[in-house]
Coordinates of C-alpha atoms in Angstrom, one line a residue:
Chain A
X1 CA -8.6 35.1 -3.5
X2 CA -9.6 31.3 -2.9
X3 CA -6.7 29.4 -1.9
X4 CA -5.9 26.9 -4.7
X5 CA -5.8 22.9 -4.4
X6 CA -2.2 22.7 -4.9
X7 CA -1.6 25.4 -2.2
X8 CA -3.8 24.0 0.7
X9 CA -1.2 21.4 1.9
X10 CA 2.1 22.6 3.4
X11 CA 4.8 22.6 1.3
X12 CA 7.2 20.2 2.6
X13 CA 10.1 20.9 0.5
X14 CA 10.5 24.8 2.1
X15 CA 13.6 22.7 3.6
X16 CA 15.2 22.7 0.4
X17 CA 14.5 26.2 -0.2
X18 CA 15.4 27.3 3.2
X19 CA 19.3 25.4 2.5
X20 CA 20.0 26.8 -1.1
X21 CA 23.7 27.9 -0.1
X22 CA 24.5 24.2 1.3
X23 CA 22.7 20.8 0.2
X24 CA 20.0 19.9 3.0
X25 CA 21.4 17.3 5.9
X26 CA 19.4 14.1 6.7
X27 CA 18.3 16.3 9.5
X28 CA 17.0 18.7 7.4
X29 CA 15.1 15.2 5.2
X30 CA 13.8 14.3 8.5
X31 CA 12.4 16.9 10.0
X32 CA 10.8 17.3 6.4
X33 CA 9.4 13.6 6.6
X34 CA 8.3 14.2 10.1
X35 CA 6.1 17.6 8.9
X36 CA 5.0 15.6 5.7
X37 CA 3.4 12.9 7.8
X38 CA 1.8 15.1 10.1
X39 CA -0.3 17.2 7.8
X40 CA -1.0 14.1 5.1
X41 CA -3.0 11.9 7.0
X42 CA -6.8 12.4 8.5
X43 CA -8.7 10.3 11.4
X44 CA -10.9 7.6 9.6
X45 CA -13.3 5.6 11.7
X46 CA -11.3 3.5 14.3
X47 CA -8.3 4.6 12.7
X48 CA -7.2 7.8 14.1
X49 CA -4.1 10.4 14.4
X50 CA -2.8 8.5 17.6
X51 CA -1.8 5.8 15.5
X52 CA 1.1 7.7 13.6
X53 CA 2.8 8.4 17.5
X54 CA 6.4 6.8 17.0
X55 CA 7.8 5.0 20.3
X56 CA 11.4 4.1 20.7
X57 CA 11.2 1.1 19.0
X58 CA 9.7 2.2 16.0
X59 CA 11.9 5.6 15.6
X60 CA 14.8 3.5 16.1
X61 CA 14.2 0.8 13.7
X62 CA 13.0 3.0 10.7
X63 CA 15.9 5.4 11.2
X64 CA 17.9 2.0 10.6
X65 CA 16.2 0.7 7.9
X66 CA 16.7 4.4 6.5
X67 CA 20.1 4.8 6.7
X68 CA 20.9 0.9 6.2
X69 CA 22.8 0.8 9.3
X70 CA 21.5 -1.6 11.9
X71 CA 20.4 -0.4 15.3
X72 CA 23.1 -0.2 17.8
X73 CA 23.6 -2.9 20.5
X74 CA 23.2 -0.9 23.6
X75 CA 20.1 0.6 22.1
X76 CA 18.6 -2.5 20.6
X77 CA 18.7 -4.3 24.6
X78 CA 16.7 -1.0 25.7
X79 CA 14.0 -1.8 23.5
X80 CA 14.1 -5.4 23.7
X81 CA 14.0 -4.9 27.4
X82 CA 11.2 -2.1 27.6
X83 CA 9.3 -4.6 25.3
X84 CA 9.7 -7.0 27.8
X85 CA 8.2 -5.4 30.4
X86 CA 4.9 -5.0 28.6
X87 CA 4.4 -9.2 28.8
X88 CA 1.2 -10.3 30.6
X89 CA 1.5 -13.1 31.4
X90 CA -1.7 -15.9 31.5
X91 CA -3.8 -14.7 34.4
X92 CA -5.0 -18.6 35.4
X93 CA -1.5 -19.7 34.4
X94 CA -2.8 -21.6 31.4
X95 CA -1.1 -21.0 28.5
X96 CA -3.0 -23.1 25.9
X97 CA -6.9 -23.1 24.5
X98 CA -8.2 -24.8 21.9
X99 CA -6.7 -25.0 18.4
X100 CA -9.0 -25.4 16.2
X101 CA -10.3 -21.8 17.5
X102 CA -6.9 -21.1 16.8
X103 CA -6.8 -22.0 13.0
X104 CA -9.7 -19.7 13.0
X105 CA -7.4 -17.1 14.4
X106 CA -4.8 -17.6 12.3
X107 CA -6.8 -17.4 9.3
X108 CA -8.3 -14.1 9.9
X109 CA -6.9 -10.4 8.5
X110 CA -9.5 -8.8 10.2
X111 CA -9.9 -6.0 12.3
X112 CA -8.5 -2.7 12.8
X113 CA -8.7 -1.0 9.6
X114 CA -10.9 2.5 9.6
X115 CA -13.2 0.4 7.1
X116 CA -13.7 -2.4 10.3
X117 CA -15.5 -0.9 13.5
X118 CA -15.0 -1.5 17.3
X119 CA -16.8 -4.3 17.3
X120 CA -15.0 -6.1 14.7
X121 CA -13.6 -9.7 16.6
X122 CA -9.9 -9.0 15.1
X123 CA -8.4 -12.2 13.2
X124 CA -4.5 -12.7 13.9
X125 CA -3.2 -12.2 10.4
X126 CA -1.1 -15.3 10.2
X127 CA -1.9 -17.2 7.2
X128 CA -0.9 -13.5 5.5
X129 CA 2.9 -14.0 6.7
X130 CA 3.2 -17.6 7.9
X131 CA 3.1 -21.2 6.8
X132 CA 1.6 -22.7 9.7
X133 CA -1.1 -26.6 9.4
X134 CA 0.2 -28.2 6.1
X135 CA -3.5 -28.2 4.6
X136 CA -3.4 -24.4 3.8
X137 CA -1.4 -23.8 0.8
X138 CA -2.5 -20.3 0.7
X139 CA 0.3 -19.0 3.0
X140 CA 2.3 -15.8 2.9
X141 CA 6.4 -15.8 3.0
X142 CA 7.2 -12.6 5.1
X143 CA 7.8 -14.5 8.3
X144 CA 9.1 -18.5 8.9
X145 CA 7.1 -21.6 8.4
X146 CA 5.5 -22.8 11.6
X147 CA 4.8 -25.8 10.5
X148 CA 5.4 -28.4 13.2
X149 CA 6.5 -25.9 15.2
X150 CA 5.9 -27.6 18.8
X151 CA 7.3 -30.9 17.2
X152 CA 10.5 -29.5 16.1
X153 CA 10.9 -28.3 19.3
X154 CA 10.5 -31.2 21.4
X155 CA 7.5 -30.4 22.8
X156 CA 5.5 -33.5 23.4
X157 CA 3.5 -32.7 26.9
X158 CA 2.9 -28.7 26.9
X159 CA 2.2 -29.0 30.5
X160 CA 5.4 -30.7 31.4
X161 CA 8.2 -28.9 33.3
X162 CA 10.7 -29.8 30.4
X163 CA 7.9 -27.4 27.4
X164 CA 8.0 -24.6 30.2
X165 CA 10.7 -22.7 28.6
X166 CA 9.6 -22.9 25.1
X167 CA 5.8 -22.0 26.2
X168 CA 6.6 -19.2 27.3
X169 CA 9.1 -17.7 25.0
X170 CA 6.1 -18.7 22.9
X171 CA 3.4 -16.2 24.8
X172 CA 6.0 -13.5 24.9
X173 CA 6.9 -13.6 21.0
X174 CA 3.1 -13.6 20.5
X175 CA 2.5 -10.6 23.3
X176 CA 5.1 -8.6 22.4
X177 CA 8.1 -10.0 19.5
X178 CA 9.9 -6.8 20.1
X179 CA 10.6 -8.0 23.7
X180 CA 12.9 -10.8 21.6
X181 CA 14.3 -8.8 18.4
X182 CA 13.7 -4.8 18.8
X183 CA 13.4 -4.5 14.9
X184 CA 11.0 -7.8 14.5
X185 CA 8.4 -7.5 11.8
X186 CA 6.3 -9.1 13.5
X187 CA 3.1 -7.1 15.1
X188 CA 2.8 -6.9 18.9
X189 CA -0.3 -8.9 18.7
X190 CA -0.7 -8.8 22.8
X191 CA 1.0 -5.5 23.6
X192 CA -1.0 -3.8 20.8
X193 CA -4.2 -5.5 21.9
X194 CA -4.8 -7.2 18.2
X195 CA -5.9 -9.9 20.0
X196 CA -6.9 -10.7 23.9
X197 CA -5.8 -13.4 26.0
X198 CA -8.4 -16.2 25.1
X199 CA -7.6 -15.5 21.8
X200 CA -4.1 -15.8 22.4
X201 CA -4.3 -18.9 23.8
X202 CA -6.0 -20.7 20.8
X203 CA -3.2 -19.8 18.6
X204 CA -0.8 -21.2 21.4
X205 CA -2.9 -24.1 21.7
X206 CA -2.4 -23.9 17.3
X207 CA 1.5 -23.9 17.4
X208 CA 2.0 -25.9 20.6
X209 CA -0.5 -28.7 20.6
X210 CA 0.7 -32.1 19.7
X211 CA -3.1 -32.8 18.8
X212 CA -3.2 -29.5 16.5
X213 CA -2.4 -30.4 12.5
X214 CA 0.5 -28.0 12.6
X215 CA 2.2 -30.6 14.6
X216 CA 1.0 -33.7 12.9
Chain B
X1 CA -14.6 -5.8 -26.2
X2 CA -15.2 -9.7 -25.3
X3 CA -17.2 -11.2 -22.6
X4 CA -14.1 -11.7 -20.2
X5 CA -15.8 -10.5 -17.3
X6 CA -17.9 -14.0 -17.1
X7 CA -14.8 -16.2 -17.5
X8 CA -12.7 -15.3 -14.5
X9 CA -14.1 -17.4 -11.6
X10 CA -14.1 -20.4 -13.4
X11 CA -10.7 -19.5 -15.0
X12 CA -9.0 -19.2 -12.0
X13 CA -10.7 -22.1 -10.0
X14 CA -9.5 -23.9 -13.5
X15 CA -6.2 -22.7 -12.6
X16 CA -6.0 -23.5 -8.8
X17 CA -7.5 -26.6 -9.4
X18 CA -4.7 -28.4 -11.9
X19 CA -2.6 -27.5 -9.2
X20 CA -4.0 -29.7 -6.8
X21 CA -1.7 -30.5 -3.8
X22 CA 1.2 -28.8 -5.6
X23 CA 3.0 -26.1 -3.8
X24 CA 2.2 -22.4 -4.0
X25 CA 4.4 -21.6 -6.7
X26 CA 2.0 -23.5 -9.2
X27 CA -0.8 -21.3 -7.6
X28 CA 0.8 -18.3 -8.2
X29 CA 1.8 -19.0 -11.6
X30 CA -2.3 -20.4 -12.6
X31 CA -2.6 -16.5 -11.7
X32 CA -0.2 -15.0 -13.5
X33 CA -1.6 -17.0 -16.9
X34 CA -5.2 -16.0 -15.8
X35 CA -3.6 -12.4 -15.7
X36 CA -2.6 -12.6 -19.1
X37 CA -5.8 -14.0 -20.7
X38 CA -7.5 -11.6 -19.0
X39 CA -5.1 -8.7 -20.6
X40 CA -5.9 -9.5 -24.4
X41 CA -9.6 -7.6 -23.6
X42 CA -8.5 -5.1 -20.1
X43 CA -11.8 -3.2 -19.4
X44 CA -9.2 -0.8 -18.4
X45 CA -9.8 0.7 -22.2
X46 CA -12.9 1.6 -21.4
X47 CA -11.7 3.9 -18.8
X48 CA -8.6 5.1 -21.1
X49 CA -11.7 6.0 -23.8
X50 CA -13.7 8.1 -21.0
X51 CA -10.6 9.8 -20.1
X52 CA -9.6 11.1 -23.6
X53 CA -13.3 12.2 -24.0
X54 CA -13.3 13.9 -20.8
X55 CA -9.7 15.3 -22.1
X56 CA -11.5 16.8 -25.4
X57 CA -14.6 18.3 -24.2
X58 CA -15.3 21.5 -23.0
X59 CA -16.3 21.2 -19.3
X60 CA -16.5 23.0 -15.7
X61 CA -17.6 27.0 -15.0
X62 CA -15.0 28.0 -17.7
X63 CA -16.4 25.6 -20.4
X64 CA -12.7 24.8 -21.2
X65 CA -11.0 21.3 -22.2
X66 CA -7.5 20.3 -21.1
X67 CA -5.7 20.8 -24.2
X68 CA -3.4 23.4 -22.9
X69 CA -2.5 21.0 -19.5
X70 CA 0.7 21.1 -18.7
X71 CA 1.8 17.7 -17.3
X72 CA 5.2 18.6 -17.4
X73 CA 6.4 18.1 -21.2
X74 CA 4.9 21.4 -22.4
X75 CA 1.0 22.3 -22.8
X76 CA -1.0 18.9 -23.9
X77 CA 1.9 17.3 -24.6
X78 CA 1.1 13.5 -23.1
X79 CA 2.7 10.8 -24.8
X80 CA 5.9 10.3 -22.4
X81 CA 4.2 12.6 -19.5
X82 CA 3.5 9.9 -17.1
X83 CA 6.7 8.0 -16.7
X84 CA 8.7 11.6 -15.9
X85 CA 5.6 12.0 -13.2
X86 CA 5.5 13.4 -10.1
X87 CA 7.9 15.9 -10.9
X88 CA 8.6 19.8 -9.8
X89 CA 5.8 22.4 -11.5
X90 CA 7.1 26.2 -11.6
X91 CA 3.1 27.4 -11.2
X92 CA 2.3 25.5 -8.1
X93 CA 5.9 25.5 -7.0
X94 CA 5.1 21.8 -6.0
X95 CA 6.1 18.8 -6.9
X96 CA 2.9 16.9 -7.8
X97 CA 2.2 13.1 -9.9
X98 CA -0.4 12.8 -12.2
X99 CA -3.5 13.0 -10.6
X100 CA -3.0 15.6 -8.5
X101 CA -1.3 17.3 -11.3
X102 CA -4.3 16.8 -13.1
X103 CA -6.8 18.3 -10.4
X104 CA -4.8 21.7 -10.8
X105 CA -5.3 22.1 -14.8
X106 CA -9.0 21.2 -14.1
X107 CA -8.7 24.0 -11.3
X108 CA -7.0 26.6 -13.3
X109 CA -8.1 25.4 -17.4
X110 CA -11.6 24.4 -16.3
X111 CA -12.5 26.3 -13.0
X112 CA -13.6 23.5 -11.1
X113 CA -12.7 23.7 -7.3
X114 CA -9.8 21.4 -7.0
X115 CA -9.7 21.4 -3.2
X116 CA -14.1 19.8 -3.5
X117 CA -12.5 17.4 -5.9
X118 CA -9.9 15.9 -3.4
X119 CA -12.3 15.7 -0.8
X120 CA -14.2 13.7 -3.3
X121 CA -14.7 9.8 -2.4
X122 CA -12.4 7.5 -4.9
X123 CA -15.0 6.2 -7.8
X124 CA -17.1 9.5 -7.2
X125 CA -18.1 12.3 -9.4
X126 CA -15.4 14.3 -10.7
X127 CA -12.7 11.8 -8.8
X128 CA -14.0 9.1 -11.0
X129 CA -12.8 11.5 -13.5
X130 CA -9.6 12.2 -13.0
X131 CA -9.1 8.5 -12.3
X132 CA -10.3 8.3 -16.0
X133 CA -8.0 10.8 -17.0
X134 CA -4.9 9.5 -15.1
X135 CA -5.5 5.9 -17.2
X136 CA -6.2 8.0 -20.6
X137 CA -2.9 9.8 -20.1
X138 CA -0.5 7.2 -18.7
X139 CA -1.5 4.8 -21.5
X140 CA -0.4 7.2 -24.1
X141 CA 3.1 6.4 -22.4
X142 CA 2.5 2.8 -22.8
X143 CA 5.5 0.8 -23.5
X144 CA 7.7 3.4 -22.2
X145 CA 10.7 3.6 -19.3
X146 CA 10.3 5.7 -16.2
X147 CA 13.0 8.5 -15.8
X148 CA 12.1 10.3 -13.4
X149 CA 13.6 14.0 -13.2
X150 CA 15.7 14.4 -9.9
X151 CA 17.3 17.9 -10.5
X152 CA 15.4 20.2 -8.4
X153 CA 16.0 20.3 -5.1
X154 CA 12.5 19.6 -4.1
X155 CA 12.4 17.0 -6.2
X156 CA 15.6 15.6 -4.6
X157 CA 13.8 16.7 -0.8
X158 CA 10.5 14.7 -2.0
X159 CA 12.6 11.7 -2.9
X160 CA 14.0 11.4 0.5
X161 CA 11.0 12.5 2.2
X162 CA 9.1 9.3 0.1
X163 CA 12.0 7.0 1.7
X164 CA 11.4 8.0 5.2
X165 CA 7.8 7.7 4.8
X166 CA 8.1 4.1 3.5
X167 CA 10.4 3.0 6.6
X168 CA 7.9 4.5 9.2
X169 CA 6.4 2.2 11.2
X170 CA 3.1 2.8 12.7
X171 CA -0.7 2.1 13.3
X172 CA -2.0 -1.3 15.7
X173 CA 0.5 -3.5 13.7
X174 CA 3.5 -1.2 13.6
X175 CA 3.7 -1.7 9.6
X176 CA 5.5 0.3 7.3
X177 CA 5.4 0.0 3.4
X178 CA 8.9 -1.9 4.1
X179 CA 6.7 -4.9 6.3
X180 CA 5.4 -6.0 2.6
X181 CA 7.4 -4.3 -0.1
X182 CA 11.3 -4.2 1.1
X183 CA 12.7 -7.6 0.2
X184 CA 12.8 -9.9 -2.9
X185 CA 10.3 -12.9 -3.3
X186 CA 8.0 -12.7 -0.5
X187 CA 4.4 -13.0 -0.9
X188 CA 1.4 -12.3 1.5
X189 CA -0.7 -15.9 1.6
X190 CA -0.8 -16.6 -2.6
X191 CA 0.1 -12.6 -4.0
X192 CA 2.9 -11.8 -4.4
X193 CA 4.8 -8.7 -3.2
X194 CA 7.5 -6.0 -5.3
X195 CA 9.9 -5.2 -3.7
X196 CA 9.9 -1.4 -3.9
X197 CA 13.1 -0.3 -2.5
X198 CA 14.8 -0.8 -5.8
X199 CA 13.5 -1.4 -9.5
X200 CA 11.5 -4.3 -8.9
X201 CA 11.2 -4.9 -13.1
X202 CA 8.7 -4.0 -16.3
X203 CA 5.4 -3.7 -15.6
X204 CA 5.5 -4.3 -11.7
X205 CA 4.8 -2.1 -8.9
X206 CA 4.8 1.7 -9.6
X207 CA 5.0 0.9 -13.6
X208 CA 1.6 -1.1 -12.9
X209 CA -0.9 1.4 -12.0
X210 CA -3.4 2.7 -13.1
X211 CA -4.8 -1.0 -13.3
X212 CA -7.9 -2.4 -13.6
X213 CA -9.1 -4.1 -10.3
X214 CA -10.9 -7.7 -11.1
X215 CA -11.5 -8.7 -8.1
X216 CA -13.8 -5.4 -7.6
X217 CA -14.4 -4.3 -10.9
X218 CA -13.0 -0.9 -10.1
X219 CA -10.1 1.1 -12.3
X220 CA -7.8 2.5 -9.8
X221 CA -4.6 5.0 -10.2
X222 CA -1.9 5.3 -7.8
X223 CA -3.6 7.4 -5.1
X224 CA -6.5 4.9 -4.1
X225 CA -3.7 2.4 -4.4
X226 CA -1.4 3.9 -1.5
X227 CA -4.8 4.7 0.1
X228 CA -5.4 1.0 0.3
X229 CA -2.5 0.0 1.0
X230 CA -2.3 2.6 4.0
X231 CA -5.6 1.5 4.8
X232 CA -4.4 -2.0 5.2
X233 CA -1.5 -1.1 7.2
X234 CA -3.8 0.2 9.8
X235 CA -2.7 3.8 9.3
X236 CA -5.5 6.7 9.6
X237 CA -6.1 7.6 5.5
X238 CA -3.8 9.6 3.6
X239 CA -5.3 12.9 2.0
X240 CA -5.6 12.6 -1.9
X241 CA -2.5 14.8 -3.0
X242 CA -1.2 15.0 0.4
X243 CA 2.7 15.4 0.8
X244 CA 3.6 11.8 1.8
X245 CA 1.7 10.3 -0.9
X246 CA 3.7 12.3 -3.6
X247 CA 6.7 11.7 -1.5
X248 CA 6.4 8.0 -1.8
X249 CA 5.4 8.2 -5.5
X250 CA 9.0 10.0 -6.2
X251 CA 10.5 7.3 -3.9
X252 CA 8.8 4.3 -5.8
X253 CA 9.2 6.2 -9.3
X254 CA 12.7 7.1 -9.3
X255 CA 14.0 3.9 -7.6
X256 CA 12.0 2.2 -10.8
X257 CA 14.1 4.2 -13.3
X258 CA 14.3 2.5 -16.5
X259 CA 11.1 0.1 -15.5
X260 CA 8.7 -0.2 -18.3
X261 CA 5.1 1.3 -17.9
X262 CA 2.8 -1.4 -19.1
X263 CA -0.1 0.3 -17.6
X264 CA -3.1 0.4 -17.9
X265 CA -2.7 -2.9 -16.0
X266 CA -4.9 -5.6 -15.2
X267 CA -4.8 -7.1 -11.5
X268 CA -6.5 -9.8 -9.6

């Protein structure tokens, strides 16, 4: 007999059938969600399997956001700290490139989607979450305004000894923000090789600059 | 129909443009009117005709139409079908949402192979179809509130399966459906963004597709939406009918209880 369409995916909800004496546990939900996503998806181009893999950080901040309680203290150091770690730091020891490739950065969603390929230069997304130079108006709300984000921070010579701190908090929240806040929205744009580190430093060079229009 | 499809550039750059230097909000709101221009002739309808035709006619290996589907309400019953979609179906002992409810009467009414059909590229031969026959079914619930059925356990299991899948994080980016859709007011650059997690209000979010896409001329339903928006979450691409797109079409459905359906919708 051929198999039918509805019967060619796995039945998730066995685990309600399996638990008809009791009601099923949150357990019981999540091994069910785990099983669902492993036999809904299929590789696409670039984007393959791999890519559903769940490390600490991102088990323990969806099981958070799932139940509504926040991540433990303890826990949420651990993954701060692990992040941490994975922080490369400037190989020349310069942190900032050139900004206006850095608005170019900042502009572009691309990259990294199984309808992009390999070769794809990957934008940064930023616009999408972020105000960021006062001339785009097409800005997203998901993460803070940037605007005059070196000014507000006192940052008038990048190179000086007194910007040093803020520079580099600045790298690492860009490398890896998980290293800051374990359950940061924000993507691990180093860490997750979104973008490299020339790229990096043009949307330092963006946000830090006093010459670049975000800090105007 | 009128000739709307030559006015919307120039509507919209209309729009933007008495906006000026004005903030965002003005923006979004030159889209919102341009939205509702656009709805008074939705090429959607021509969709929602092809579907009923396709509903009517006798078609596939068993030269059989759809009048005895069962979308839940009893056989061809379809006003009020939709917004009590995806719900749990004794036959397939699944709980499945409208289009991949759809595949199995076209399966087991019409004898077309269902599994050829999912495997079938969005906008494609008989996908194209049931596309047109999710927008000719859902509009005949038009003006209606979802209410969801949440008695069977599976139903119950799919609902929470649908939450966990929309709080995974994943892919290059570590998004979930959460990074966009789980807080109030929040926009990506100008669109703005449901919140999912509860009912986000009539006609928005789940109660908005199938909808007519402008910006690509393309109708889509609820399955190449989640595709899209996995796509854009840099996830690999969920199967047509697979478990956790269901799963997240309970989530979104019942957390939008008493939401009204204005589909077929008309986005940017």
């Amino acid at each position: 007999m051929r198999q039918t369409f509805a019967f060619i995916l796995p039945v998730v909800a066995a685990v309600a059938l399996a638990a008809c004496s009791a009601s099923p546990s949150a357990v019981d939900y999540d091994k069910a969600a785990a099983d669902a996503l492993k036999n809904s998806f299929q590789a696409r181009g670039i984007a393959t399997l791999d890519r559903l893999e769940q490390d600490q950080a991102n088990a323990a901040c969806a099981a958070a956001d799932i139940s509504g309680q926040p991540v433990e203290e303890k826990l949420a150091k651990a993954i701060e700290a692990a992040n941490m770690k994975t922080v490369k730091w400037p190989a020349d020891g310069k942190f900032l490139g050139d900004w206006k490739q850095g608005e170019v950065i900042a502009q572009s969603g691309r990259g990294l989607t199984w309808t992009d390929d390999a070769k794809t230069v990957n934008g940064g997304n930023c616009y999408n979450c972020h105000q960021i130079s006062k001339e785009e108006i097409s800005f997203g709300t998901l993460g803070p305004s940037l605007y005059n984000y070196g000014k507000l921070r006192g940052v008038s010579n990048p190179n000086s000894p007194e910007a040093k701190a803020i520079v580099e908090y600045t790298w690492g929240k860009l490398w890896n923000a998980r290293a800051y806040n374990a359950c940061s929205q924000m993507p691990r744009v180093g860490h997750k090789g979104i973008l490299n580190e020339t790229q990096l430093k043009h949307v330092m060079a963006l946000l830090l600059d006093p010459a670049s229009p975000v800090n105007k | 129909m009128k000739n709307l499809l030559a006015l919307p550039l120039a509507t919209i750059v209309a729009g933007l443009a008495t906006v000026g230097t004005a903030h965002a909000q003005s923006a979004s709101e030159g889209i919102a009117k341009y939205r509702e221009m656009l709805q008074d002739g939705n090429p959607a309808e021509l969709f929602e005709m092809k579907g009923e035709e396709l509903w009517k006619q006798k078609r596939g290996p068993k030269q059989a139409t759809l009048d005895q589907c069962d979308l839940g309400l009893g056989p061809g019953v379809i006003q009020g079908a939709f917004v009590q979609l995806p719900r749990y179906f004794k036959d397939t002992g699944r709980v499945q949402d409208l289009e991949s409810r759809l595949v199995t009467c076209m399966e087991t009414l019409q004898g077309f192979n269902g599994a050829e059909i999912a495997k079938t590229p969005f906008g494609r031969g008989e996908m194209a179809n049931v596309t047109a026959l999710a927008t000719f079914v859902a509009t005949a619930s038009k003006g209606m509130r979802f209410n969801l059925p949440q008695q069977h356990p599976q139903e119950k299991a799919m609902y929470e399966v649908g939450k966990r899948a929309f709080f995974t994080r994943g892919g290059t980016h570590d998004f979930s459906c959460a990074s966009c859709h789980g807080a109030d007011d929040k926009r990506i650059r100008l669109q703005e963004l449901p919140n999912l997690t509860k009912n986000p209000g009539d006609g928005i979010g789940f109660a908005a597709w199938p909808a007519y896409r402008v910006s690509n001329s393309q109708m889509w339903g609820m399955q190449q939406r989640l595709n899209d928006c996995f796509r854009q979450q840099r996830f690999p691409e969920p199967k047509f009918g697979s478990d956790v797109t269901i799963a997240l079409g309970v989530y979104m459905g019942v957390n939008a209880k008493n939401a009204e359906s204005i589909v077929p919708a008309i986005k940017r």
